[in-house]
């Protein structure tokens, strides 16, 4: 009995000593910092163009192994992000966020590391950086890509309808405001079975992304239902819809099938959608990109990288996010996916300007989107309620344009009710 | 003497101890054996239930966490939402459109399988195949087939000169399409349950009925169906619970998972999920918890109605079998 007690004591002492050693080991390692980091996790969605080769390059440079998790859609990524941010654990060391729900995240910027750093201060186009900077001056995210918009069109359908097919001539024909774009559409549909554009919801988004205050006032109040800008856009789109729309809801199965079936001849074309078109209609020949956008320029979408404060490898994660958003890496991402970089030094770079896309009739996409990004003059204000209100507005358009279950007035009334339920 | 008494002592003690063990075994063991279920139930059923009740009386955000005490505020808010009632309507409608044909079809299939077929096992396993397919995969395939403009179903309807149906845009067609997925998955499963019950019906009944000159159909209605009563009740209750909680199929019915632009196929569980985790207007755990509790109460009410109906059927069943 007594022997066993002695053994227990010995074990306890040994254990305590080991624990102390372990603790000492840890504390001595901590200030040294990142030599300890051997692995970092990265979470993205859709396709950021971060290929395995690119990540292997980082491993070669630093010895840090990268584990890359890809969510299928931005919505999945959002659910995952918010749930785990609330729970306080489980997020990757570097997490990608999309611009549409980024605003919602800003109000919890204290749960993200401040990434501001003089070396990167000038890396991005100004409006991209501004949107990631909190009111307290903290930069909570590094920009990856932006979505400068051009017009994509089916040159074969244009030819059948007797419209010009050359991308310069098409650009000249559409150049102007939204009315010019719709007028060209009327000419087209008079001579074709196809519709002019894919989805009224997309057009509405295109129009609203050219305005600074749309759904929310800059003080955060929801003004969507009273803002004449929104109601005008709503009426304009729905007036054009019966004749010109293919009555498809973006991202629906019918919409994807519409590409291969030649349902529509043009669409608003942020750079990242090129891959979507190619994927949905690999056999269609005739898609092309025109260097033009109604009413000037416009941005649609784009993403950021954040470093959640719940992660314990802050310095290493920051360095990694810095490296990923470095112009060199973003250029590679553009070449492989078409995600247009937000790094302004690239807009002059020969490697970017010389990029062409075979599927789109060898269109010089580097040059086109570089010019399209220069045409972006307005950064729409998006805050906490932007996403839910936009969703309600898109539903209102869908009810009239796609479902045809309500007329424009009734659908607007329901939109007003829906918005009242938000917040 | 001392050694002897010691030995006796020990022996007696041993007996009493094992006696005690025996008594404990008889008294406690049964509870121990069923305890894993209850421990699991407390962890995964009762605790979340009570915690949800706690959350439902607070303003609670997905990231911000617990906020101010709201009392019945969340419940009032949910009950005042049109969407809640639309979702409730949809849940019941999809449930009815799926459950009724499903039970009838399952009965017919079971009756056919109960006959002397060649390759019995093949047919019996065959009806279970849809059940093995993941519901999400089923939903993806069906939502594509039920596409409004380029779907297989509308294409086929067009061939025979029927106007395309708005499978996604209209309320009833969308419910019908979702019910089809549910039926695809569950009919075979229920058919096997019915089949098992049918095989337990004594064959003498059928022989006697045949001697009395009853045809197959008469036999089915007068012998098979009455003998299946308890099984029918089981199937109806499980499909009621499943039906009111339907989530996978409607959520996967389009790419956004929000239930349609005018909430055509938004079910009550989707409504709860969207309030809690949805991209548009989500993150409101307090309200989502309140809606979840309302669903719980509704299921209890439906359960009580079921129980009453079950009692009537059961008693009338036992009377008729006498």
XYZ file of C-alpha atoms in Angstrom:
745
model
C 0.000 0.000 0.000
C 2.639 2.439 1.047
C 4.784 1.500 -1.940
C 1.984 2.300 -4.263
C 1.469 5.638 -2.604
C 5.129 6.429 -3.084
C 4.908 5.471 -6.751
C 1.927 7.724 -7.202
C 3.795 10.592 -5.686
C 6.781 9.936 -7.924
C 4.581 9.837 -10.970
C 2.887 13.018 -9.903
C 6.220 14.789 -9.461
C 7.497 13.503 -12.763
C 4.295 14.613 -14.417
C 4.464 18.054 -12.905
C 8.091 18.374 -13.961
C 7.236 17.340 -17.475
C 4.382 19.811 -17.545
C 6.636 22.555 -16.256
C 9.204 21.695 -18.905
C 6.510 21.758 -21.539
C 5.243 25.079 -20.278
C 8.769 26.463 -20.194
C 9.317 25.162 -23.697
C 6.235 26.911 -24.897
C 6.924 30.213 -23.236
C 10.463 30.295 -24.513
C 9.271 29.562 -28.020
C 6.475 32.103 -28.086
C 8.425 35.384 -28.373
C 10.574 33.869 -31.093
C 7.304 33.607 -32.990
C 6.903 32.084 -36.331
C 9.734 29.612 -36.672
C 7.284 27.324 -34.943
C 4.627 27.628 -37.641
C 4.799 24.681 -39.982
C 1.270 24.733 -41.334
C -1.341 27.346 -42.215
C -4.936 26.862 -43.288
C -6.533 28.838 -46.098
C -10.262 28.899 -46.851
C -11.660 30.197 -50.141
C -14.759 29.607 -52.265
C -15.555 29.172 -55.957
C -12.183 29.549 -57.642
C -9.643 32.079 -56.414
C -7.024 30.732 -58.778
C -4.787 29.636 -55.895
C -3.511 26.510 -57.563
C -1.646 23.753 -55.783
C 1.515 24.769 -57.652
C 1.212 28.328 -56.368
C 0.780 27.148 -52.789
C 3.667 24.703 -53.181
C 5.784 27.667 -54.186
C 5.006 29.287 -50.832
C 5.968 26.101 -49.033
C 9.271 26.166 -50.878
C 9.857 29.807 -49.954
C 9.016 29.564 -46.274
C 8.736 25.916 -45.346
C 5.121 26.439 -44.285
C 2.697 23.849 -45.531
C -0.645 25.237 -46.734
C -3.915 23.389 -46.264
C -6.467 24.802 -48.680
C -10.219 24.348 -48.138
C -12.554 25.406 -50.923
C -16.262 26.010 -50.349
C -18.461 25.489 -53.394
C -20.272 28.809 -53.206
C -19.882 32.161 -51.559
C -23.098 31.489 -49.626
C -21.643 28.339 -48.056
C -18.501 30.241 -47.180
C -20.563 32.998 -45.584
C -22.561 30.613 -43.392
C -19.376 28.894 -42.309
C -17.602 32.186 -41.625
C -20.340 33.752 -39.519
C -21.111 30.625 -37.537
C -17.495 30.072 -36.579
C -16.753 33.724 -35.976
C -19.616 33.682 -33.493
C -18.436 30.435 -31.937
C -14.924 31.856 -31.506
C -13.057 28.949 -33.068
C -12.795 26.809 -36.145
C -11.938 29.370 -38.812
C -8.936 28.985 -41.060
C -5.853 31.147 -40.489
C -6.585 33.059 -43.683
C -10.225 33.324 -44.717
C -11.649 34.699 -47.942
C -14.742 36.931 -47.867
C -16.906 38.266 -50.646
C -17.625 41.937 -51.036
C -21.410 41.612 -50.695
C -21.301 40.265 -47.174
C -18.073 41.968 -46.299
C -19.964 45.029 -45.034
C -21.761 42.891 -42.489
C -18.415 41.690 -41.249
C -17.064 45.214 -40.764
C -19.167 45.697 -37.640
C -17.228 42.850 -36.028
C -13.861 44.129 -37.156
C -12.533 43.625 -33.631
C -12.695 39.896 -34.287
C -10.230 40.304 -37.156
C -6.560 41.234 -37.076
C -5.553 44.686 -38.233
C -3.551 44.102 -41.386
C -2.461 47.667 -42.083
C 1.161 47.864 -43.032
C 2.982 50.660 -44.832
C 4.437 48.335 -47.410
C 1.044 47.343 -48.760
C -0.748 50.646 -48.214
C -0.563 51.562 -51.892
C -1.137 48.150 -53.366
C -4.849 48.354 -54.284
C -7.165 50.700 -56.124
C -8.318 53.254 -53.607
C -12.006 52.311 -53.369
C -11.076 48.685 -52.718
C -8.885 49.664 -49.760
C -11.436 52.183 -48.479
C -14.118 49.518 -48.304
C -11.872 47.355 -46.123
C -10.913 50.114 -43.736
C -12.948 50.507 -40.558
C -13.971 53.878 -39.162
C -11.096 53.535 -36.694
C -8.564 53.276 -39.518
C -7.864 49.569 -39.186
C -7.397 47.685 -42.438
C -9.116 44.358 -41.875
C -8.684 42.726 -45.250
C -6.409 42.489 -48.255
C -8.104 42.839 -51.625
C -7.825 39.970 -54.083
C -9.915 40.615 -57.184
C -12.480 43.126 -58.403
C -15.257 42.735 -60.945
C -14.989 45.452 -63.596
C -17.842 44.905 -66.030
C -17.909 44.764 -69.810
C -20.579 43.378 -72.156
C -20.356 39.792 -73.351
C -22.216 38.975 -76.546
C -22.910 36.142 -78.963
C -21.415 37.245 -82.275
C -23.164 34.374 -84.125
C -26.596 35.496 -82.924
C -25.665 39.095 -83.717
C -24.773 38.084 -87.278
C -28.081 36.273 -87.757
C -29.961 39.364 -86.612
C -27.950 41.589 -88.914
C -26.026 43.380 -86.179
C -22.285 44.073 -86.290
C -20.139 41.254 -84.938
C -16.745 42.878 -84.554
C -16.087 43.783 -80.922
C -15.063 47.359 -81.754
C -18.252 47.950 -83.723
C -20.393 46.341 -81.047
C -18.780 48.566 -78.452
C -19.549 51.609 -80.586
C -23.162 50.495 -81.001
C -23.794 49.995 -77.274
C -21.716 52.915 -76.040
C -23.981 55.316 -74.197
C -26.449 55.013 -71.364
C -28.826 52.189 -70.456
C -31.400 53.461 -72.955
C -28.860 52.965 -75.756
C -28.240 49.422 -74.588
C -31.959 48.657 -74.505
C -32.482 50.312 -77.919
C -29.839 48.069 -79.456
C -31.696 45.191 -77.828
C -34.967 46.165 -79.450
C -33.285 46.141 -82.823
C -31.855 42.716 -82.053
C -35.041 41.015 -80.812
C -36.958 42.284 -83.846
C -34.756 40.023 -85.972
C -34.053 37.109 -83.643
C -35.735 34.457 -81.517
C -33.245 34.905 -78.720
C -33.630 37.445 -75.934
C -31.323 40.430 -75.495
C -30.143 39.856 -71.929
C -30.197 36.913 -69.534
C -31.753 38.221 -66.393
C -33.494 41.397 -65.271
C -31.995 40.912 -61.828
C -28.499 41.177 -63.284
C -29.358 44.381 -65.127
C -30.797 45.891 -61.966
C -27.607 45.044 -60.115
C -25.604 46.637 -62.924
C -27.592 49.868 -62.704
C -27.495 50.082 -58.914
C -23.755 49.401 -58.737
C -23.248 52.732 -60.512
C -24.866 54.726 -57.728
C -23.311 55.636 -54.442
C -26.360 55.594 -52.185
C -28.886 52.963 -53.175
C -30.337 50.651 -50.581
C -28.815 52.252 -47.521
C -27.977 55.841 -46.674
C -24.403 56.447 -45.617
C -25.608 56.735 -42.017
C -26.815 53.120 -42.254
C -30.544 53.777 -42.520
C -32.418 51.577 -45.033
C -33.721 53.897 -47.736
C -34.356 51.336 -50.490
C -38.117 51.739 -50.486
C -38.087 55.523 -50.643
C -34.971 56.168 -52.723
C -36.026 57.359 -56.205
C -32.818 55.878 -57.642
C -33.956 52.392 -56.674
C -37.514 52.821 -57.839
C -36.319 54.275 -61.173
C -33.986 51.353 -61.724
C -36.792 48.958 -60.830
C -39.200 50.529 -63.319
C -36.585 50.846 -66.061
C -35.650 47.188 -65.812
C -39.199 45.919 -65.658
C -40.257 48.122 -68.573
C -37.510 46.536 -70.673
C -38.110 43.029 -69.357
C -41.133 41.832 -71.395
C -39.388 42.371 -74.728
C -35.725 41.977 -73.948
C -35.323 39.574 -71.030
C -34.793 35.828 -71.318
C -36.769 35.622 -68.037
C -34.104 33.626 -66.262
C -33.127 33.905 -62.656
C -29.377 34.206 -62.224
C -27.616 31.026 -61.076
C -30.750 28.901 -61.548
C -30.583 25.626 -63.474
C -32.529 27.230 -66.312
C -30.061 30.110 -66.455
C -27.113 27.715 -66.738
C -28.937 25.750 -69.426
C -29.770 29.013 -71.220
C -26.113 29.545 -72.162
C -25.950 26.358 -74.198
C -29.429 26.857 -75.624
C -28.723 30.317 -77.006
C -31.476 31.865 -74.914
C -29.916 35.334 -74.892
C -27.391 37.320 -76.877
C -25.729 39.606 -74.343
C -25.029 39.788 -70.653
C -23.316 42.069 -68.185
C -19.906 40.642 -67.857
C -17.728 41.104 -64.778
C -14.321 39.579 -65.439
C -14.892 36.587 -63.165
C -18.003 35.517 -65.074
C -15.964 34.569 -68.162
C -15.165 31.230 -66.566
C -18.852 30.684 -65.766
C -19.860 31.291 -69.399
C -17.179 28.968 -70.670
C -18.177 26.298 -68.175
C -21.885 26.505 -68.969
C -21.545 26.420 -72.744
C -18.253 24.769 -73.663
C -19.524 23.858 -77.140
C -20.976 27.200 -78.120
C -18.820 29.191 -80.496
C -19.436 32.873 -80.764
C -19.106 34.374 -77.286
C -17.066 37.554 -77.377
C -16.346 40.495 -75.060
C -16.921 44.117 -76.025
C -15.011 46.886 -74.297
C -18.091 48.842 -73.307
C -20.540 49.198 -70.459
C -23.769 51.190 -70.345
C -23.473 54.476 -68.504
C -19.718 54.251 -67.929
C -18.112 51.673 -65.687
C -19.298 49.418 -62.935
C -17.968 46.932 -60.480
C -19.718 43.705 -59.569
C -18.314 41.490 -56.877
C -14.767 40.827 -55.860
C -13.237 39.420 -52.741
C -10.869 39.921 -49.842
C -8.668 37.885 -47.556
C -8.991 38.300 -43.797
C -7.050 36.972 -40.830
C -9.495 36.105 -38.023
C -8.296 37.096 -34.560
C -9.224 33.666 -33.180
C -6.212 32.213 -35.032
C -2.987 31.891 -33.086
C -0.512 32.244 -35.928
C -1.163 35.912 -36.602
C 2.207 36.950 -37.992
C 2.608 33.978 -40.263
C -0.983 34.292 -41.489
C -0.549 37.991 -42.226
C 2.608 37.311 -44.158
C 0.840 34.621 -46.123
C -2.144 36.874 -46.945
C 0.335 39.547 -47.961
C 2.096 37.119 -50.290
C -1.171 35.857 -51.823
C -2.391 39.363 -52.623
C 0.971 40.375 -53.996
C 0.643 41.515 -57.645
C 2.723 38.573 -58.838
C 0.334 35.976 -57.418
C -2.798 37.861 -58.444
C -1.532 38.033 -61.993
C -1.238 34.249 -62.063
C -4.741 33.971 -60.652
C -6.042 36.246 -63.420
C -4.388 34.168 -66.099
C -5.832 30.924 -64.783
C -9.351 32.058 -63.771
C -10.057 35.532 -65.160
C -10.388 37.032 -61.666
C -9.273 40.587 -62.346
C -6.714 41.839 -59.824
C -7.389 44.792 -57.535
C -3.648 45.579 -57.466
C -3.241 48.778 -59.429
C 0.404 48.298 -60.371
C -0.722 45.446 -62.607
C -2.959 47.583 -64.782
C 0.046 48.840 -66.664
C 1.901 45.552 -66.641
C 2.626 43.992 -70.006
C 1.949 40.470 -68.683
C -1.595 41.462 -67.805
C -2.328 43.544 -70.884
C -1.237 40.771 -73.187
C -3.654 38.192 -71.774
C -6.195 36.933 -74.290
C -8.957 34.387 -73.974
C -9.295 31.800 -76.787
C -12.905 30.856 -75.987
C -13.990 34.457 -76.417
C -12.633 34.681 -79.935
C -9.154 35.557 -78.629
C -10.514 38.677 -76.937
C -7.729 40.710 -75.286
C -9.341 40.387 -71.867
C -6.352 41.839 -70.032
C -6.574 45.056 -71.986
C -10.387 45.237 -71.977
C -10.836 44.752 -68.247
C -7.946 47.024 -67.469
C -9.812 49.776 -69.292
C -13.117 48.772 -67.759
C -11.643 49.047 -64.292
C -10.371 52.531 -65.065
C -13.954 53.490 -65.948
C -15.219 52.656 -62.456
C -15.879 55.992 -60.796
C -18.350 55.155 -58.049
C -18.048 52.773 -55.124
C -21.577 51.955 -53.968
C -22.085 52.265 -50.248
C -22.820 48.859 -48.739
C -23.446 48.315 -45.081
C -24.979 45.803 -42.719
C -28.339 45.487 -44.433
C -27.194 45.635 -48.036
C -27.301 41.897 -48.628
C -30.781 41.159 -47.204
C -32.339 44.230 -48.859
C -30.735 43.396 -52.216
C -32.042 39.861 -51.857
C -35.578 41.165 -51.278
C -35.254 43.483 -54.283
C -33.997 40.660 -56.489
C -36.960 38.566 -55.365
C -39.274 41.411 -56.346
C -37.764 41.463 -59.838
C -37.918 37.669 -60.088
C -41.619 37.593 -59.213
C -42.358 39.851 -62.182
C -39.668 38.866 -64.686
C -39.239 35.126 -64.129
C -42.180 33.754 -62.169
C -44.718 36.195 -63.645
C -46.835 35.694 -60.552
C -47.187 39.406 -59.734
C -47.251 42.659 -61.657
C -44.630 45.307 -61.023
C -46.755 47.320 -58.570
C -47.858 44.391 -56.431
C -44.333 43.052 -56.325
C -43.002 46.437 -55.228
C -45.574 46.565 -52.443
C -44.428 43.182 -51.237
C -40.822 44.356 -51.429
C -41.732 47.253 -49.129
C -43.287 44.811 -46.660
C -40.268 42.506 -46.869
C -37.872 45.348 -46.173
C -39.881 46.413 -43.144
C -39.266 42.950 -41.698
C -35.482 43.392 -41.998
C -33.582 44.759 -39.066
C -11.554 -22.597 15.939
C -10.707 -19.108 15.127
C -9.558 -20.087 11.671
C -12.731 -22.056 11.168
C -14.973 -19.238 12.252
C -12.995 -16.864 10.075
C -13.483 -19.108 7.107
C -17.192 -19.378 7.831
C -17.370 -15.690 8.266
C -15.712 -15.123 4.942
C -17.968 -17.573 3.233
C -21.065 -15.944 4.603
C -19.824 -12.513 3.726
C -19.089 -13.657 0.239
C -22.585 -14.988 -0.169
C -24.186 -11.857 1.146
C -22.034 -9.666 -1.094
C -22.868 -11.630 -4.226
C -26.471 -11.598 -3.055
C -26.277 -7.876 -2.885
C -24.673 -7.748 -6.321
C -27.469 -9.927 -7.565
C -30.091 -7.658 -6.133
C -28.394 -4.587 -7.575
C -28.138 -6.372 -10.859
C -31.846 -7.010 -10.916
C -32.748 -3.547 -9.709
C -30.232 -1.291 -11.430
C -29.068 -3.095 -14.549
C -32.195 -2.521 -16.618
C -31.814 1.200 -16.056
C -28.136 1.019 -16.942
C -28.957 -0.812 -20.138
C -31.408 1.809 -21.308
C -29.381 4.719 -19.961
C -27.270 5.305 -23.107
C -30.421 6.314 -24.943
C -31.452 8.721 -22.221
C -27.977 10.158 -21.766
C -27.797 10.768 -25.509
C -31.310 12.146 -25.484
C -30.477 14.587 -22.698
C -27.340 15.732 -24.511
C -28.693 15.987 -28.039
C -32.427 16.372 -27.459
C -33.435 17.806 -24.133
C -30.552 20.205 -23.614
C -30.858 21.869 -27.056
C -34.615 22.020 -26.554
C -34.314 23.865 -23.257
C -31.410 25.991 -24.434
C -33.433 26.998 -27.495
C -36.212 28.089 -25.158
C -33.657 30.179 -23.268
C -32.310 31.736 -26.477
C -35.820 32.459 -27.721
C -36.513 35.024 -24.992
C -33.374 37.062 -25.736
C -32.119 39.224 -28.569
C -29.396 36.902 -29.744
C -27.151 37.410 -32.733
C -24.999 34.811 -34.452
C -21.822 36.789 -33.800
C -22.795 39.355 -31.187
C -24.178 36.612 -28.954
C -26.626 37.151 -26.142
C -28.292 40.551 -26.036
C -31.123 42.094 -24.049
C -33.974 40.129 -22.573
C -36.844 40.220 -25.050
C -39.534 38.218 -23.270
C -42.231 37.216 -25.716
C -40.980 39.773 -28.235
C -39.386 37.237 -30.550
C -42.546 35.111 -30.588
C -44.699 38.136 -31.351
C -42.337 39.139 -34.149
C -42.376 35.699 -35.751
C -46.160 35.380 -35.495
C -46.531 38.778 -37.181
C -44.449 37.701 -40.193
C -46.362 36.763 -43.320
C -43.489 34.482 -44.244
C -44.006 32.355 -41.153
C -47.605 31.616 -42.095
C -46.730 31.053 -45.738
C -44.028 28.621 -44.627
C -46.513 26.840 -42.374
C -48.973 26.558 -45.254
C -46.240 25.178 -47.519
C -45.107 22.601 -44.966
C -48.624 21.260 -44.527
C -49.350 21.359 -48.232
C -46.158 19.492 -49.187
C -46.819 17.031 -46.385
C -50.336 16.267 -47.594
C -49.371 16.069 -51.272
C -46.573 13.664 -50.416
C -47.950 11.555 -47.569
C -51.297 10.511 -49.021
C -50.175 9.175 -52.438
C -47.102 7.738 -50.776
C -49.036 5.552 -48.332
C -51.470 4.416 -51.026
C -48.679 3.606 -53.489
C -46.635 1.835 -50.816
C -49.648 -0.338 -49.962
C -50.130 -1.303 -53.600
C -46.447 -2.057 -54.116
C -46.349 -4.111 -50.929
C -49.408 -6.072 -52.031
C -47.733 -6.874 -55.350
C -44.485 -7.871 -53.638
C -46.504 -10.104 -51.329
C -47.544 -12.252 -54.299
C -45.495 -15.185 -55.523
C -43.081 -13.334 -57.760
C -39.979 -14.718 -59.403
C -36.711 -13.244 -58.067
C -38.457 -11.964 -54.937
C -35.339 -10.562 -53.266
C -34.432 -8.633 -56.400
C -37.772 -6.815 -56.471
C -37.766 -6.227 -52.748
C -34.276 -4.742 -52.784
C -35.189 -2.813 -55.915
C -37.867 -0.751 -54.219
C -35.355 0.234 -51.547
C -32.775 1.610 -53.978
C -34.191 5.178 -54.069
C -33.947 5.242 -50.275
C -30.213 4.607 -50.483
C -29.609 7.592 -52.777
C -28.633 10.712 -50.835
C -31.561 13.164 -50.642
C -29.385 16.027 -51.835
C -28.463 14.115 -54.987
C -32.131 13.313 -55.554
C -33.014 16.974 -55.138
C -30.338 18.089 -57.596
C -31.556 15.696 -60.270
C -35.236 16.437 -59.740
C -34.846 20.203 -59.601
C -33.077 19.963 -62.941
C -35.796 17.744 -64.382
C -38.420 20.172 -63.161
C -36.719 23.178 -64.749
C -39.241 25.759 -65.953
C -37.711 26.451 -69.347
C -35.286 23.625 -70.084
C -36.485 20.840 -67.809
C -37.034 17.265 -68.929
C -40.601 17.173 -67.612
C -41.725 20.319 -69.434
C -40.011 19.065 -72.573
C -41.970 15.828 -72.409
C -45.193 17.717 -71.697
C -44.472 19.928 -74.700
C -44.208 16.842 -76.911
C -47.745 15.833 -76.078
C -48.977 19.373 -76.531
C -49.311 20.477 -72.898
C -48.259 24.011 -71.984
C -45.129 24.203 -69.840
C -45.843 24.167 -66.118
C -44.140 26.703 -63.814
C -42.567 24.080 -61.595
C -40.551 26.697 -59.774
C -42.659 29.803 -60.180
C -46.086 28.512 -59.120
C -47.074 27.411 -55.643
C -48.881 24.117 -56.227
C -46.595 22.783 -59.002
C -43.518 23.478 -56.870
C -45.097 21.598 -53.962
C -45.964 18.775 -56.327
C -42.376 18.585 -57.605
C -40.953 18.518 -54.073
C -43.532 15.929 -53.024
C -42.371 13.810 -55.951
C -38.841 13.773 -54.552
C -40.135 12.798 -51.126
C -42.275 10.047 -52.592
C -39.411 8.803 -54.725
C -37.358 8.368 -51.598
C -39.854 7.080 -49.069
C -42.414 5.014 -50.976
C -40.181 1.951 -51.278
C -39.164 2.173 -47.642
C -42.768 2.255 -46.484
C -43.658 -0.510 -48.913
C -41.123 -2.792 -47.220
C -42.590 -2.021 -43.797
C -46.049 -2.850 -45.126
C -44.694 -5.982 -46.750
C -43.252 -7.190 -43.447
C -46.620 -6.659 -41.792
C -48.467 -8.359 -44.626
C -46.326 -11.446 -44.308
C -47.323 -11.716 -40.667
C -51.004 -12.047 -41.620
C -51.990 -15.706 -41.122
C -52.453 -17.375 -44.492
C -55.523 -19.297 -43.263
C -57.533 -16.076 -43.491
C -56.890 -15.899 -47.200
C -57.683 -19.591 -47.691
C -60.946 -19.183 -45.799
C -61.779 -16.084 -47.817
C -61.016 -17.885 -51.047
C -63.336 -20.745 -50.032
C -66.018 -18.134 -49.376
C -65.483 -16.932 -52.921
C -63.744 -13.584 -52.206
C -61.616 -12.212 -55.075
C -58.127 -10.713 -54.714
C -59.420 -7.182 -54.364
C -61.981 -8.128 -51.768
C -59.281 -10.031 -49.855
C -57.031 -6.986 -49.937
C -59.662 -4.668 -48.502
C -61.241 -7.062 -46.036
C -58.235 -8.932 -44.725
C -54.966 -7.216 -45.598
C -55.885 -3.621 -44.788
C -57.577 -4.357 -41.416
C -54.609 -6.486 -40.364
C -52.236 -3.663 -41.233
C -53.840 -1.106 -38.918
C -51.015 -0.838 -36.359
C -48.443 -0.616 -39.140
C -50.502 2.014 -40.953
C -50.600 4.093 -37.794
C -46.836 3.790 -37.390
C -46.201 4.831 -40.982
C -48.617 7.744 -40.797
C -47.087 9.082 -37.590
C -43.496 8.834 -38.817
C -44.354 10.462 -42.123
C -46.197 13.252 -40.309
C -43.146 14.066 -38.222
C -40.864 13.790 -41.262
C -43.259 15.787 -43.411
C -43.512 18.745 -41.052
C -39.742 18.871 -40.746
C -39.025 18.591 -44.466
C -35.827 20.478 -45.307
C -33.316 18.864 -47.699
C -35.537 18.592 -50.744
C -37.024 22.111 -50.732
C -33.697 23.656 -49.786
C -31.950 22.009 -52.717
C -34.812 22.742 -55.097
C -33.050 25.845 -56.421
C -29.518 27.140 -56.146
C -30.148 29.833 -53.550
C -32.107 27.642 -51.143
C -34.316 30.516 -50.066
C -37.627 28.932 -51.049
C -38.463 30.983 -54.127
C -39.003 34.656 -54.838
C -42.437 34.714 -53.239
C -41.630 31.919 -50.776
C -43.530 29.438 -52.945
C -41.831 26.430 -51.410
C -40.354 27.907 -48.240
C -41.028 25.354 -45.505
C -41.067 26.058 -41.810
C -37.696 24.400 -41.148
C -36.134 26.398 -44.006
C -37.629 29.542 -42.490
C -35.982 28.712 -39.170
C -32.666 27.962 -40.863
C -32.750 31.179 -42.886
C -33.505 33.233 -39.776
C -30.565 31.633 -38.012
C -27.951 31.109 -40.694
C -29.357 32.427 -43.977
C -27.449 34.966 -46.040
C -30.369 37.377 -46.247
C -31.650 38.519 -42.886
C -29.999 35.653 -41.039
C -28.071 35.587 -37.814
C -31.111 36.265 -35.660
C -30.814 33.351 -33.284
C -33.428 34.678 -30.858
C -36.120 34.853 -33.518
C -35.044 31.568 -35.092
C -35.267 29.909 -31.669
C -38.742 31.343 -31.174
C -39.835 30.001 -34.573
C -38.336 26.612 -33.703
C -40.361 26.491 -30.502
C -43.508 27.413 -32.378
C -42.839 24.507 -34.745
C -42.340 22.250 -31.721
C -45.719 23.303 -30.315
C -47.387 22.766 -33.695
C -45.944 19.270 -33.934
C -47.228 18.510 -30.433
C -50.721 19.631 -31.439
C -50.601 17.561 -34.623
C -49.229 14.663 -32.573
C -52.177 14.886 -30.159
C -54.629 14.892 -33.060
C -52.800 11.862 -34.437
C -53.016 10.143 -31.070
C -56.770 10.736 -30.864
C -57.234 9.447 -34.388
C -55.009 6.475 -33.632
C -57.085 5.530 -30.590
C -60.305 5.560 -32.555
C -58.809 3.495 -35.346
C -57.154 1.069 -32.916
C -60.334 0.414 -30.928
C -62.484 0.054 -33.992
C -59.807 -2.229 -35.394
C -59.820 -4.547 -32.392
C -63.599 -4.628 -32.457
C -63.713 -5.662 -36.066
C -61.083 -8.332 -35.600
C -63.277 -9.903 -32.881
